[in-house]
């Protein structure tokens, strides 16, 4: 099982953590919501919880709770700029379908 960060995502996270002055990495997870059933959660983490599964890529820790890991296995977190918009993008090979609004997905 693995979850990875693209070099662009790692640079963005590192820059943000440096600007914040604290943090150990990013916490990824899924929550039940939307028309397709699941949505990604992303937040900056200040500490590693005992139950977290930890991956490290490009010098950045990715923390995942055990319940979310089966849904995120194989996912790459990327940071993209599209025109005037920028943000994180999840490349999850396990996704079977995504709702029309782009907020939720199905495995």
PDB file of C-alpha atoms in Angstrom:
ATOM      1  CA  UNK A   1       0.000   0.000   0.000  1.00  0.00           C
ATOM      2  CA  UNK A   2       1.292   3.437  -0.837  1.00  0.00           C
ATOM      3  CA  UNK A   3       0.216   7.030  -1.213  1.00  0.00           C
ATOM      4  CA  UNK A   4       2.586   9.466  -2.929  1.00  0.00           C
ATOM      5  CA  UNK A   5       3.072  13.178  -3.553  1.00  0.00           C
ATOM      6  CA  UNK A   6       4.184  14.648  -6.840  1.00  0.00           C
ATOM      7  CA  UNK A   7       7.230  16.944  -6.691  1.00  0.00           C
ATOM      8  CA  UNK A   8       4.897  19.946  -7.224  1.00  0.00           C
ATOM      9  CA  UNK A   9       2.682  18.907  -4.288  1.00  0.00           C
ATOM     10  CA  UNK A  10       5.715  18.326  -2.060  1.00  0.00           C
ATOM     11  CA  UNK A  11       7.106  21.785  -2.906  1.00  0.00           C
ATOM     12  CA  UNK A  12       3.756  23.426  -2.132  1.00  0.00           C
ATOM     13  CA  UNK A  13       3.346  21.588   1.188  1.00  0.00           C
ATOM     14  CA  UNK A  14       6.930  22.351   2.239  1.00  0.00           C
ATOM     15  CA  UNK A  15       6.522  26.034   1.371  1.00  0.00           C
ATOM     16  CA  UNK A  16       3.230  26.260   3.287  1.00  0.00           C
ATOM     17  CA  UNK A  17       4.584  24.467   6.386  1.00  0.00           C
ATOM     18  CA  UNK A  18       7.607  26.786   6.380  1.00  0.00           C
ATOM     19  CA  UNK A  19       5.325  29.824   6.092  1.00  0.00           C
ATOM     20  CA  UNK A  20       3.121  28.503   8.939  1.00  0.00           C
ATOM     21  CA  UNK A  21       6.160  27.884  11.126  1.00  0.00           C
ATOM     22  CA  UNK A  22       4.959  24.440  12.222  1.00  0.00           C
ATOM     23  CA  UNK A  23       3.731  21.131  10.857  1.00  0.00           C
ATOM     24  CA  UNK A  24       4.894  17.608  10.090  1.00  0.00           C
ATOM     25  CA  UNK A  25       3.092  17.039   6.780  1.00  0.00           C
ATOM     26  CA  UNK A  26      -0.387  16.545   5.376  1.00  0.00           C
ATOM     27  CA  UNK A  27      -3.211  14.349   6.582  1.00  0.00           C
ATOM     28  CA  UNK A  28      -5.319  12.696   3.880  1.00  0.00           C
ATOM     29  CA  UNK A  29      -8.576  10.891   4.383  1.00  0.00           C
ATOM     30  CA  UNK A  30     -12.029  10.276   2.996  1.00  0.00           C
ATOM     31  CA  UNK A  31     -15.453  11.165   4.332  1.00  0.00           C
ATOM     32  CA  UNK A  32     -18.948  10.053   3.387  1.00  0.00           C
ATOM     33  CA  UNK A  33     -20.696  12.827   1.459  1.00  0.00           C
ATOM     34  CA  UNK A  34     -21.991  13.968  -1.919  1.00  0.00           C
ATOM     35  CA  UNK A  35     -23.904  12.207  -4.630  1.00  0.00           C
ATOM     36  CA  UNK A  36     -21.207   9.591  -5.333  1.00  0.00           C
ATOM     37  CA  UNK A  37     -20.576   8.662  -1.711  1.00  0.00           C
ATOM     38  CA  UNK A  38     -17.007   9.690  -0.760  1.00  0.00           C
ATOM     39  CA  UNK A  39     -15.003  12.906  -0.730  1.00  0.00           C
ATOM     40  CA  UNK A  40     -11.335  13.570  -0.077  1.00  0.00           C
ATOM     41  CA  UNK A  41     -10.214  15.350   3.089  1.00  0.00           C
ATOM     42  CA  UNK A  42      -6.894  17.190   3.213  1.00  0.00           C
ATOM     43  CA  UNK A  43      -5.409  19.163   6.087  1.00  0.00           C
ATOM     44  CA  UNK A  44      -2.011  20.140   7.357  1.00  0.00           C
ATOM     45  CA  UNK A  45      -0.909  18.038  10.324  1.00  0.00           C
ATOM     46  CA  UNK A  46       1.016  19.336  13.311  1.00  0.00           C
ATOM     47  CA  UNK A  47       1.670  15.919  14.821  1.00  0.00           C
ATOM     48  CA  UNK A  48       1.539  12.227  13.988  1.00  0.00           C
ATOM     49  CA  UNK A  49      -1.292  10.384  15.746  1.00  0.00           C
ATOM     50  CA  UNK A  50      -0.518   6.889  17.091  1.00  0.00           C
ATOM     51  CA  UNK A  51      -2.972   5.254  14.656  1.00  0.00           C
ATOM     52  CA  UNK A  52      -1.698   7.121  11.554  1.00  0.00           C
ATOM     53  CA  UNK A  53      -0.135   5.209   8.691  1.00  0.00           C
ATOM     54  CA  UNK A  54       2.807   7.330   7.524  1.00  0.00           C
ATOM     55  CA  UNK A  55       4.217   7.551   3.999  1.00  0.00           C
ATOM     56  CA  UNK A  56       7.003   9.895   2.998  1.00  0.00           C
ATOM     57  CA  UNK A  57       7.672  11.247  -0.462  1.00  0.00           C
ATOM     58  CA  UNK A  58       9.895  14.047  -1.686  1.00  0.00           C
ATOM     59  CA  UNK A  59      10.705  14.930   1.930  1.00  0.00           C
ATOM     60  CA  UNK A  60       7.055  15.321   3.015  1.00  0.00           C
ATOM     61  CA  UNK A  61       5.091  13.058   5.355  1.00  0.00           C
ATOM     62  CA  UNK A  62       1.619  11.909   4.295  1.00  0.00           C
ATOM     63  CA  UNK A  63      -0.508  10.753   7.247  1.00  0.00           C
ATOM     64  CA  UNK A  64      -3.545   8.550   6.700  1.00  0.00           C
ATOM     65  CA  UNK A  65      -6.004   7.082   9.162  1.00  0.00           C
ATOM     66  CA  UNK A  66      -6.360   3.284   8.832  1.00  0.00           C
ATOM     67  CA  UNK A  67     -10.046   3.468   7.800  1.00  0.00           C
ATOM     68  CA  UNK A  68      -9.261   5.731   4.819  1.00  0.00           C
ATOM     69  CA  UNK A  69      -6.231   3.776   3.600  1.00  0.00           C
ATOM     70  CA  UNK A  70      -8.131   1.158   1.533  1.00  0.00           C
ATOM     71  CA  UNK A  71      -9.816   3.976  -0.426  1.00  0.00           C
ATOM     72  CA  UNK A  72      -6.561   5.896  -0.972  1.00  0.00           C
ATOM     73  CA  UNK A  73      -4.157   3.063  -1.794  1.00  0.00           C
ATOM     74  CA  UNK A  74      -2.207   3.961  -4.935  1.00  0.00           C
ATOM     75  CA  UNK A  75      -3.287   7.624  -4.896  1.00  0.00           C
ATOM     76  CA  UNK A  76      -0.918  10.389  -5.957  1.00  0.00           C
ATOM     77  CA  UNK A  77      -1.519  13.862  -4.583  1.00  0.00           C
ATOM     78  CA  UNK A  78      -0.562  16.529  -7.110  1.00  0.00           C
ATOM     79  CA  UNK A  79      -0.612  20.335  -7.041  1.00  0.00           C
ATOM     80  CA  UNK A  80      -1.699  21.916 -10.315  1.00  0.00           C
ATOM     81  CA  UNK A  81      -2.245  25.355 -11.778  1.00  0.00           C
ATOM     82  CA  UNK A  82      -4.957  25.661 -14.413  1.00  0.00           C
ATOM     83  CA  UNK A  83      -5.359  29.214 -15.647  1.00  0.00           C
ATOM     84  CA  UNK A  84      -5.983  31.412 -12.622  1.00  0.00           C
ATOM     85  CA  UNK A  85      -6.894  28.444 -10.414  1.00  0.00           C
ATOM     86  CA  UNK A  86      -4.526  26.287  -8.423  1.00  0.00           C
ATOM     87  CA  UNK A  87      -5.023  23.480  -5.978  1.00  0.00           C
ATOM     88  CA  UNK A  88      -4.470  19.881  -5.017  1.00  0.00           C
ATOM     89  CA  UNK A  89      -5.609  17.129  -7.362  1.00  0.00           C
ATOM     90  CA  UNK A  90      -6.048  13.478  -6.413  1.00  0.00           C
ATOM     91  CA  UNK A  91      -5.002  10.840  -8.948  1.00  0.00           C
ATOM     92  CA  UNK A  92      -6.658   7.726  -7.509  1.00  0.00           C
ATOM     93  CA  UNK A  93      -6.523   4.587  -9.683  1.00  0.00           C
ATOM     94  CA  UNK A  94      -9.285   3.035  -7.549  1.00  0.00           C
ATOM     95  CA  UNK A  95     -11.871   5.696  -8.508  1.00  0.00           C
ATOM     96  CA  UNK A  96     -14.658   4.157 -10.562  1.00  0.00           C
ATOM     97  CA  UNK A  97     -16.840   7.235 -10.944  1.00  0.00           C
ATOM     98  CA  UNK A  98     -16.943  10.922 -10.012  1.00  0.00           C
ATOM     99  CA  UNK A  99     -20.047  13.049  -9.556  1.00  0.00           C
ATOM    100  CA  UNK A 100     -20.816  15.819 -12.030  1.00  0.00           C
ATOM    101  CA  UNK A 101     -19.860  18.605  -9.618  1.00  0.00           C
ATOM    102  CA  UNK A 102     -16.487  16.965  -8.905  1.00  0.00           C
ATOM    103  CA  UNK A 103     -16.968  16.958  -5.127  1.00  0.00           C
ATOM    104  CA  UNK A 104     -17.344  13.227  -4.546  1.00  0.00           C
ATOM    105  CA  UNK A 105     -16.265   9.891  -5.985  1.00  0.00           C
ATOM    106  CA  UNK A 106     -17.054   6.184  -5.860  1.00  0.00           C
ATOM    107  CA  UNK A 107     -14.723   3.203  -5.497  1.00  0.00           C
TER     108      UNK A 107
END
